[in-house]
CSV table of C-alpha atoms in Angstrom, one decimal:
chain,number,residue,atom,x,y,z
A,234,MET,CA,0.0,0.0,0.0
A,235,SER,CA,1.3,3.5,-0.9
A,236,SER,CA,2.0,5.8,2.0
A,237,LEU,CA,1.6,9.0,0.0
A,238,ARG,CA,-1.9,8.2,-1.4
A,239,SER,CA,-5.4,8.6,-0.1
A,240,HIS,CA,-8.8,7.8,-1.5
A,241,ASP,CA,-9.5,11.4,-2.3
A,242,ASP,CA,-6.1,12.8,-3.2
A,243,THR,CA,-5.8,15.1,-6.2
A,244,TRP,CA,-2.9,16.7,-8.1
A,245,ASP,CA,-1.7,19.1,-10.8
A,246,ILE,CA,1.3,18.7,-13.1
A,247,LYS,CA,3.8,19.6,-10.3
A,248,THR,CA,2.5,17.4,-7.5
A,249,SER,CA,2.0,13.7,-6.6
A,250,VAL,CA,1.1,11.4,-9.5
A,251,GLY,CA,0.9,14.4,-11.8
A,252,SER,CA,4.7,15.0,-11.6
A,253,THR,CA,5.3,11.5,-12.9
A,254,ALA,CA,3.9,12.7,-16.3
A,255,VAL,CA,6.7,15.2,-16.4
A,256,MET,CA,9.2,12.4,-15.7
A,257,VAL,CA,7.8,10.4,-18.6
A,258,ALA,CA,7.7,13.3,-21.0
A,259,ALA,CA,11.3,14.1,-20.2
A,260,ALA,CA,12.3,10.6,-21.2
A,261,ARG,CA,10.4,11.0,-24.5
A,262,ALA,CA,12.1,14.3,-25.1
A,263,VAL,CA,15.6,12.8,-24.6
A,264,GLU,CA,14.6,9.8,-26.8
A,265,THR,CA,13.4,12.2,-29.6
A,266,GLU,CA,16.8,13.8,-29.8
A,267,ARG,CA,18.6,10.5,-30.4
A,268,PRO,CA,19.8,9.8,-33.9
A,269,ASP,CA,18.3,6.3,-33.6
A,270,ALA,CA,15.1,7.3,-31.8
A,271,LEU,CA,12.4,4.7,-31.6
A,272,ILE,CA,9.7,7.5,-31.3
A,273,ARG,CA,9.4,11.1,-32.1
A,274,ASP,CA,7.6,13.4,-29.7
A,275,PRO,CA,8.3,17.0,-30.8
A,276,TYR,CA,6.1,18.4,-28.0
A,277,ALA,CA,7.6,16.6,-25.0
A,278,LYS,CA,10.4,19.1,-24.4
A,279,LEU,CA,8.0,22.0,-24.7
A,280,LEU,CA,5.7,20.5,-22.1
A,281,VAL,CA,8.5,19.6,-19.7
A,282,GLY,CA,10.1,23.0,-20.0
A,283,ASN,CA,6.8,24.8,-19.2
A,284,SER,CA,5.8,22.5,-16.3
A,285,GLY,CA,7.7,24.3,-13.6
A,286,ALA,CA,7.9,20.9,-11.9
A,287,ASN,CA,11.0,20.4,-9.7
A,288,VAL,CA,11.3,16.7,-10.4
A,289,LEU,CA,14.5,14.8,-9.5
A,290,TRP,CA,14.0,12.3,-12.4
A,291,GLU,CA,13.6,15.1,-14.9
A,292,LYS,CA,16.9,16.7,-14.0
A,293,MET,CA,18.7,13.4,-13.9
A,294,LEU,CA,17.7,12.8,-17.5
A,295,ASP,CA,20.0,15.6,-18.5
A,296,PRO,CA,23.0,13.8,-20.2
A,297,ALA,CA,25.5,15.9,-18.3
A,298,ILE,CA,24.0,14.9,-15.0
A,299,VAL,CA,23.7,11.3,-16.0
A,300,ALA,CA,27.5,11.4,-16.7
A,301,ARG,CA,28.1,12.7,-13.2
A,302,VAL,CA,25.9,9.9,-11.8
A,303,GLU,CA,27.9,7.3,-13.8
A,304,ALA,CA,31.1,8.5,-12.1
A,305,ILE,CA,29.5,8.1,-8.7
A,306,ASP,CA,27.4,5.0,-8.9
A,307,ALA,CA,27.3,2.7,-11.9
A,308,ASP,CA,24.1,0.9,-10.7
A,309,SER,CA,22.2,4.1,-10.3
A,310,ALA,CA,23.3,5.2,-13.8
A,311,ALA,CA,22.3,1.9,-15.3
A,312,HIS,CA,18.9,2.4,-13.7
A,313,LEU,CA,18.5,5.8,-15.3
A,314,HIS,CA,19.5,4.5,-18.7
A,315,HIS,CA,17.1,1.7,-18.3
A,316,MET,CA,14.3,4.1,-17.4
A,317,ARG,CA,14.9,6.2,-20.5
A,318,SER,CA,15.1,3.1,-22.7
A,319,TYR,CA,12.0,1.6,-21.1
A,320,GLN,CA,9.9,4.7,-21.8
A,321,ALA,CA,11.0,4.7,-25.4
A,322,VAL,CA,10.1,1.1,-25.9
A,323,ARG,CA,6.8,1.5,-24.1
A,324,THR,CA,5.8,4.5,-26.2
A,325,HIS,CA,6.8,2.7,-29.3
A,326,PHE,CA,4.7,-0.3,-28.4
A,327,PHE,CA,1.5,1.7,-27.7
A,328,ASP,CA,2.1,3.9,-30.8
A,329,ALA,CA,2.1,0.7,-32.9
A,330,TYR,CA,-1.0,-0.5,-31.0
A,331,PHE,CA,-2.9,2.6,-32.1
A,332,ASN,CA,-1.7,2.4,-35.6
A,333,ASP,CA,-3.0,-1.2,-35.9
A,334,ALA,CA,-6.3,-0.2,-34.3
A,335,VAL,CA,-7.0,2.6,-36.8
A,336,ALA,CA,-5.8,0.4,-39.7
A,337,ALA,CA,-8.5,-2.0,-38.6
A,338,GLY,CA,-11.1,0.8,-38.9
A,339,ILE,CA,-11.4,2.0,-35.3
A,340,ARG,CA,-12.1,5.7,-35.2
A,341,GLN,CA,-12.8,6.2,-31.4
A,342,VAL,CA,-9.9,6.3,-29.0
A,343,VAL,CA,-9.8,6.7,-25.2
A,344,ILE,CA,-6.6,7.5,-23.4
A,345,LEU,CA,-7.0,6.9,-19.6
A,346,ALA,CA,-5.0,9.1,-17.3
A,347,SER,CA,-3.5,10.8,-20.3
A,348,GLY,CA,-1.1,13.0,-18.5
A,349,LEU,CA,1.3,14.7,-20.9
A,350,ASP,CA,0.6,12.1,-23.6
A,351,SER,CA,0.7,14.0,-27.0
A,352,ARG,CA,-0.6,11.3,-29.3
A,353,ALA,CA,-3.7,13.3,-30.1
A,354,TYR,CA,-1.2,15.9,-31.6
A,355,ARG,CA,1.7,13.9,-32.9
A,356,LEU,CA,0.2,10.7,-34.5
A,357,ASP,CA,-1.2,10.7,-38.0
A,358,TRP,CA,-4.8,9.9,-37.3
A,359,PRO,CA,-7.2,9.1,-40.1
A,360,ALA,CA,-10.0,11.6,-40.9
A,361,GLY,CA,-12.9,11.1,-38.5
A,362,THR,CA,-10.9,9.9,-35.6
A,363,THR,CA,-11.9,11.2,-32.1
A,364,VAL,CA,-9.5,11.0,-29.3
A,365,TYR,CA,-10.9,11.3,-25.7
A,366,GLU,CA,-8.4,12.1,-23.0
A,367,ILE,CA,-9.4,11.5,-19.4
A,368,ASP,CA,-7.4,13.0,-16.5
A,369,GLN,CA,-7.4,15.5,-13.7
A,370,PRO,CA,-8.7,18.9,-14.8
A,371,GLN,CA,-5.5,20.8,-14.0
A,372,VAL,CA,-3.3,18.3,-15.9
A,373,LEU,CA,-5.5,18.5,-19.0
A,374,GLU,CA,-5.7,22.3,-18.8
A,375,PHE,CA,-1.9,22.7,-18.6
A,376,LYS,CA,-1.3,20.5,-21.6
A,377,SER,CA,-3.9,22.0,-23.9
A,378,THR,CA,-3.1,25.6,-22.9
A,379,THR,CA,0.7,25.1,-23.3
A,380,LEU,CA,0.4,23.5,-26.7
A,381,ALA,CA,-2.2,26.0,-28.0
A,382,GLU,CA,-0.1,29.0,-26.9
A,383,ASN,CA,2.7,27.6,-28.9
A,384,GLY,CA,0.6,27.1,-32.1
A,385,VAL,CA,0.3,23.3,-31.7
A,386,THR,CA,-3.1,21.9,-32.8
A,387,PRO,CA,-4.4,18.3,-32.5
A,388,SER,CA,-4.2,15.9,-35.5
A,389,ALA,CA,-7.6,14.4,-34.5
A,390,ASP,CA,-10.8,15.5,-32.9
A,391,ARG,CA,-9.4,15.8,-29.4
A,392,ARG,CA,-11.9,15.9,-26.5
A,393,GLU,CA,-11.0,16.4,-22.9
A,394,VAL,CA,-12.8,14.5,-20.1
A,395,ALA,CA,-11.7,16.3,-17.0
A,396,ILE,CA,-12.5,13.9,-14.2
A,397,ASP,CA,-10.9,11.6,-11.7
A,398,LEU,CA,-11.1,8.0,-12.6
A,399,ARG,CA,-12.4,7.3,-9.1
A,400,GLN,CA,-15.5,9.3,-10.0
A,401,ASP,CA,-18.2,8.5,-12.6
A,402,TRP,CA,-15.9,8.9,-15.6
A,403,PRO,CA,-18.1,6.7,-17.9
A,404,ALA,CA,-21.0,9.2,-17.6
A,405,ALA,CA,-18.6,12.1,-18.2
A,406,LEU,CA,-17.2,10.3,-21.3
A,407,ARG,CA,-20.6,9.8,-22.7
A,408,GLU,CA,-21.4,13.5,-22.1
A,409,ALA,CA,-18.3,14.3,-24.2
A,410,GLY,CA,-19.8,12.4,-27.1
A,411,PHE,CA,-18.5,8.9,-26.7
A,412,ASP,CA,-20.5,6.3,-28.5
A,413,PRO,CA,-20.5,2.9,-26.6
A,414,GLY,CA,-21.9,1.3,-29.8
A,415,ALA,CA,-18.8,2.0,-31.8
A,416,PRO,CA,-15.6,0.0,-31.5
A,417,THR,CA,-13.1,1.7,-29.4
A,418,ALA,CA,-9.3,1.6,-28.8
A,419,TRP,CA,-8.5,2.0,-25.1
A,420,LEU,CA,-5.2,2.7,-23.5
A,421,ALA,CA,-4.1,2.4,-19.9
A,422,GLU,CA,-0.4,3.3,-20.0
A,423,GLY,CA,1.4,4.3,-16.8
A,424,LEU,CA,-1.8,4.0,-14.8
A,425,LEU,CA,-2.3,0.6,-13.2
A,426,MET,CA,0.5,0.9,-10.7
A,427,TYR,CA,-1.2,4.0,-9.2
A,428,LEU,CA,-4.4,2.0,-8.6
A,429,PRO,CA,-5.1,-0.5,-5.8
A,430,ALA,CA,-6.1,-4.0,-7.0
A,431,ASP,CA,-9.9,-3.5,-6.6
A,432,ALA,CA,-9.8,-0.3,-8.5
A,433,GLN,CA,-7.9,-2.0,-11.4
A,434,ASP,CA,-10.6,-4.7,-11.6
A,435,ARG,CA,-13.3,-2.0,-11.5
A,436,LEU,CA,-11.6,0.0,-14.3
A,437,PHE,CA,-11.5,-3.0,-16.6
A,438,ALA,CA,-15.1,-3.9,-15.8
A,439,GLN,CA,-16.2,-0.3,-16.7
A,440,ILE,CA,-14.1,-0.5,-19.9
A,441,SER,CA,-15.8,-3.8,-20.8
A,442,GLU,CA,-19.3,-2.3,-20.3
A,443,LEU,CA,-18.5,0.5,-22.7
A,444,SER,CA,-16.8,-1.7,-25.4
A,445,ALA,CA,-18.6,-2.8,-28.5
A,446,PRO,CA,-17.5,-6.0,-30.2
A,447,GLY,CA,-14.2,-5.4,-32.1
A,448,SER,CA,-13.0,-2.9,-29.5
A,449,ARG,CA,-9.4,-3.1,-28.3
A,450,VAL,CA,-7.6,-2.4,-25.1
A,451,SER,CA,-4.0,-2.2,-24.3
A,452,ALA,CA,-2.4,-1.7,-20.9
A,453,GLU,CA,1.0,-1.6,-19.1
A,454,THR,CA,0.8,-3.9,-16.1
A,455,ALA,CA,1.9,-2.8,-12.6
A,456,PRO,CA,5.5,-4.0,-11.7
A,457,ALA,CA,6.0,-5.7,-8.4
A,458,HIS,CA,9.4,-4.6,-7.0
A,459,ALA,CA,10.6,-6.4,-4.0
A,460,GLU,CA,10.3,-4.0,-1.1
A,461,GLU,CA,13.9,-4.6,0.1
A,462,ARG,CA,15.4,-4.0,-3.3
A,463,ARG,CA,13.2,-0.9,-3.8
A,464,GLN,CA,14.5,0.5,-0.5
A,465,GLN,CA,18.1,-0.2,-1.5
A,466,MET,CA,17.7,1.7,-4.7
A,467,ARG,CA,16.0,4.6,-3.0
A,468,GLU,CA,18.9,4.9,-0.6
A,469,ARG,CA,21.4,4.8,-3.4
A,470,PHE,CA,19.6,7.5,-5.4
A,471,LYS,CA,19.4,9.7,-2.4
A,472,LYS,CA,23.1,9.4,-1.8
A,473,VAL,CA,23.8,10.2,-5.4
A,474,ALA,CA,21.4,13.1,-5.4
A,475,ASP,CA,22.9,14.6,-2.3
A,476,GLU,CA,26.4,14.3,-3.7
A,477,ILE,CA,25.6,16.2,-6.9
A,478,GLY,CA,23.3,18.7,-5.2
A,479,LEU,CA,19.9,17.6,-6.4
A,480,GLU,CA,16.8,17.7,-4.2
A,481,GLU,CA,14.5,14.7,-4.3
A,482,THR,CA,10.9,16.1,-3.9
A,483,ILE,CA,8.9,12.9,-4.6
A,484,ASP,CA,9.6,9.2,-4.2
A,485,VAL,CA,7.7,7.8,-7.2
A,486,GLY,CA,7.7,4.3,-5.6
A,487,GLU,CA,5.7,5.7,-2.7
A,488,LEU,CA,2.9,6.8,-5.0
A,489,MET,CA,2.3,3.3,-6.2
A,490,TYR,CA,0.0,0.6,-4.7
A,491,ARG,CA,1.7,-2.7,-4.1
A,492,ASP,CA,-1.0,-5.3,-3.8
A,493,ASP,CA,-0.1,-9.0,-3.7
A,494,ASP,CA,-3.6,-10.0,-4.8
A,495,ARG,CA,-3.6,-7.8,-7.9
A,496,ALA,CA,-5.1,-9.7,-10.9
A,497,HIS,CA,-3.0,-10.5,-13.9
A,498,VAL,CA,-4.4,-8.2,-16.6
A,499,ALA,CA,-4.4,-10.7,-19.5
A,500,ASP,CA,-6.0,-13.4,-17.3
A,501,TRP,CA,-8.7,-11.0,-16.2
A,502,LEU,CA,-9.5,-9.9,-19.7
A,503,ASN,CA,-9.5,-13.5,-21.0
A,504,ASP,CA,-12.1,-14.3,-18.3
A,505,HIS,CA,-14.3,-11.4,-19.1
A,506,GLY,CA,-15.1,-11.5,-22.8
A,507,TRP,CA,-11.8,-10.4,-24.3
A,508,ARG,CA,-9.1,-12.2,-26.3
A,509,ALA,CA,-5.8,-11.1,-24.7
A,510,GLN,CA,-2.1,-11.6,-25.1
A,511,SER,CA,0.8,-10.3,-23.1
A,512,GLN,CA,4.3,-9.2,-24.1
A,513,ALA,CA,7.0,-8.9,-21.5
A,514,ALA,CA,8.6,-5.5,-21.5
A,515,VAL,CA,12.0,-7.1,-21.0
A,516,ASP,CA,11.6,-9.1,-24.2
A,517,GLU,CA,10.4,-6.1,-26.1
A,518,MET,CA,13.4,-4.1,-24.9
A,519,ARG,CA,15.7,-6.8,-26.1
A,520,ARG,CA,13.9,-7.1,-29.4
A,521,LEU,CA,14.5,-3.4,-30.0
A,522,ASN,CA,18.1,-3.5,-28.8
A,523,ARG,CA,17.3,-1.3,-25.8
A,524,TRP,CA,18.0,-3.7,-22.9
A,525,ILE,CA,20.5,-2.1,-20.5
A,526,GLU,CA,23.0,-4.5,-19.1
A,527,GLY,CA,23.7,-4.2,-15.4
A,528,VAL,CA,20.3,-2.7,-14.5
A,529,PRO,CA,19.3,-3.5,-10.9
A,530,PHE,CA,16.5,-6.1,-10.5
A,531,ALA,CA,17.5,-7.8,-13.8
A,532,ASP,CA,17.0,-11.2,-12.2
A,533,ASP,CA,13.6,-10.2,-10.7
A,534,LYS,CA,11.0,-10.7,-13.5
A,535,GLY,CA,8.2,-9.3,-11.3
A,536,ALA,CA,10.1,-6.0,-11.3
A,537,PHE,CA,9.2,-5.4,-14.9
A,538,SER,CA,5.9,-4.7,-16.6
A,539,ASP,CA,4.1,-6.6,-19.3
A,540,PHE,CA,2.4,-4.9,-22.3
A,541,VAL,CA,-1.1,-6.4,-22.7
A,542,THR,CA,-3.3,-6.1,-25.8
A,543,ALA,CA,-6.8,-7.5,-26.2
A,544,GLU,CA,-9.8,-7.5,-28.5
A,545,ARG,CA,-13.5,-7.6,-27.5
A,546,VAL,CA,-15.2,-10.8,-28.7
């Protein structure tokens, strides 16, 4: 159970779970500048730069700072490189998922807890595609305002659904124009680890109720870091941060719910009217030549997520 969460907590882009969106966008920004980039997100750097979030992970994604970390602690540096590579591989996987969905004729997309996801702006959506983004009101407002002020417009019919997923988001989604009779492509990326087990089950039950035959859903599963190892890494990062003069404001691990009875997503979907398959993130990283040797927890398979895709039958 997370010690920094409560049933009614809320956040903006600078605080709590909201700040993790800045961390992820920073990783996409760094990836975009690589000559061999797996993905291109031309808006990530803009969003990060305007967030005003003082996030340790964001600063440690700076190549110059990473070089300093490498000189101090090789394991911590390996973890940072892993995190950047993982985010690139994850983004690449779900970009391909959406490309496949629209190629199959789906024109209705829902991104749950969308954060600073810029797919509604950067992907080449077919005409007639509607992308619904669900997240906290302040998070959605920051993103849409920042991009609009810099002349960036969506490449699809983007509709904001400003509501907490613990509230009646299905009703709010319908009010925004969502058609439950049309096939939908759903995405739960970077979300499930911030939900307790019962909320995860409820989320997929709600998705199932709203999904017409032929709908698709894809999700990143919650990793299960061993508590002892997580604490060891936290202590190492704190030592490195103190040595190079960085202030850690949020322990991301303490924002997550660690439930031993959490359902396996693919199994749950297969038992509830979906045809699901799972791809280990570790295998996908190796397939794309982005596995980082020497990363901590490499021998702990539970410490890494799976990418699940499923189709409603």
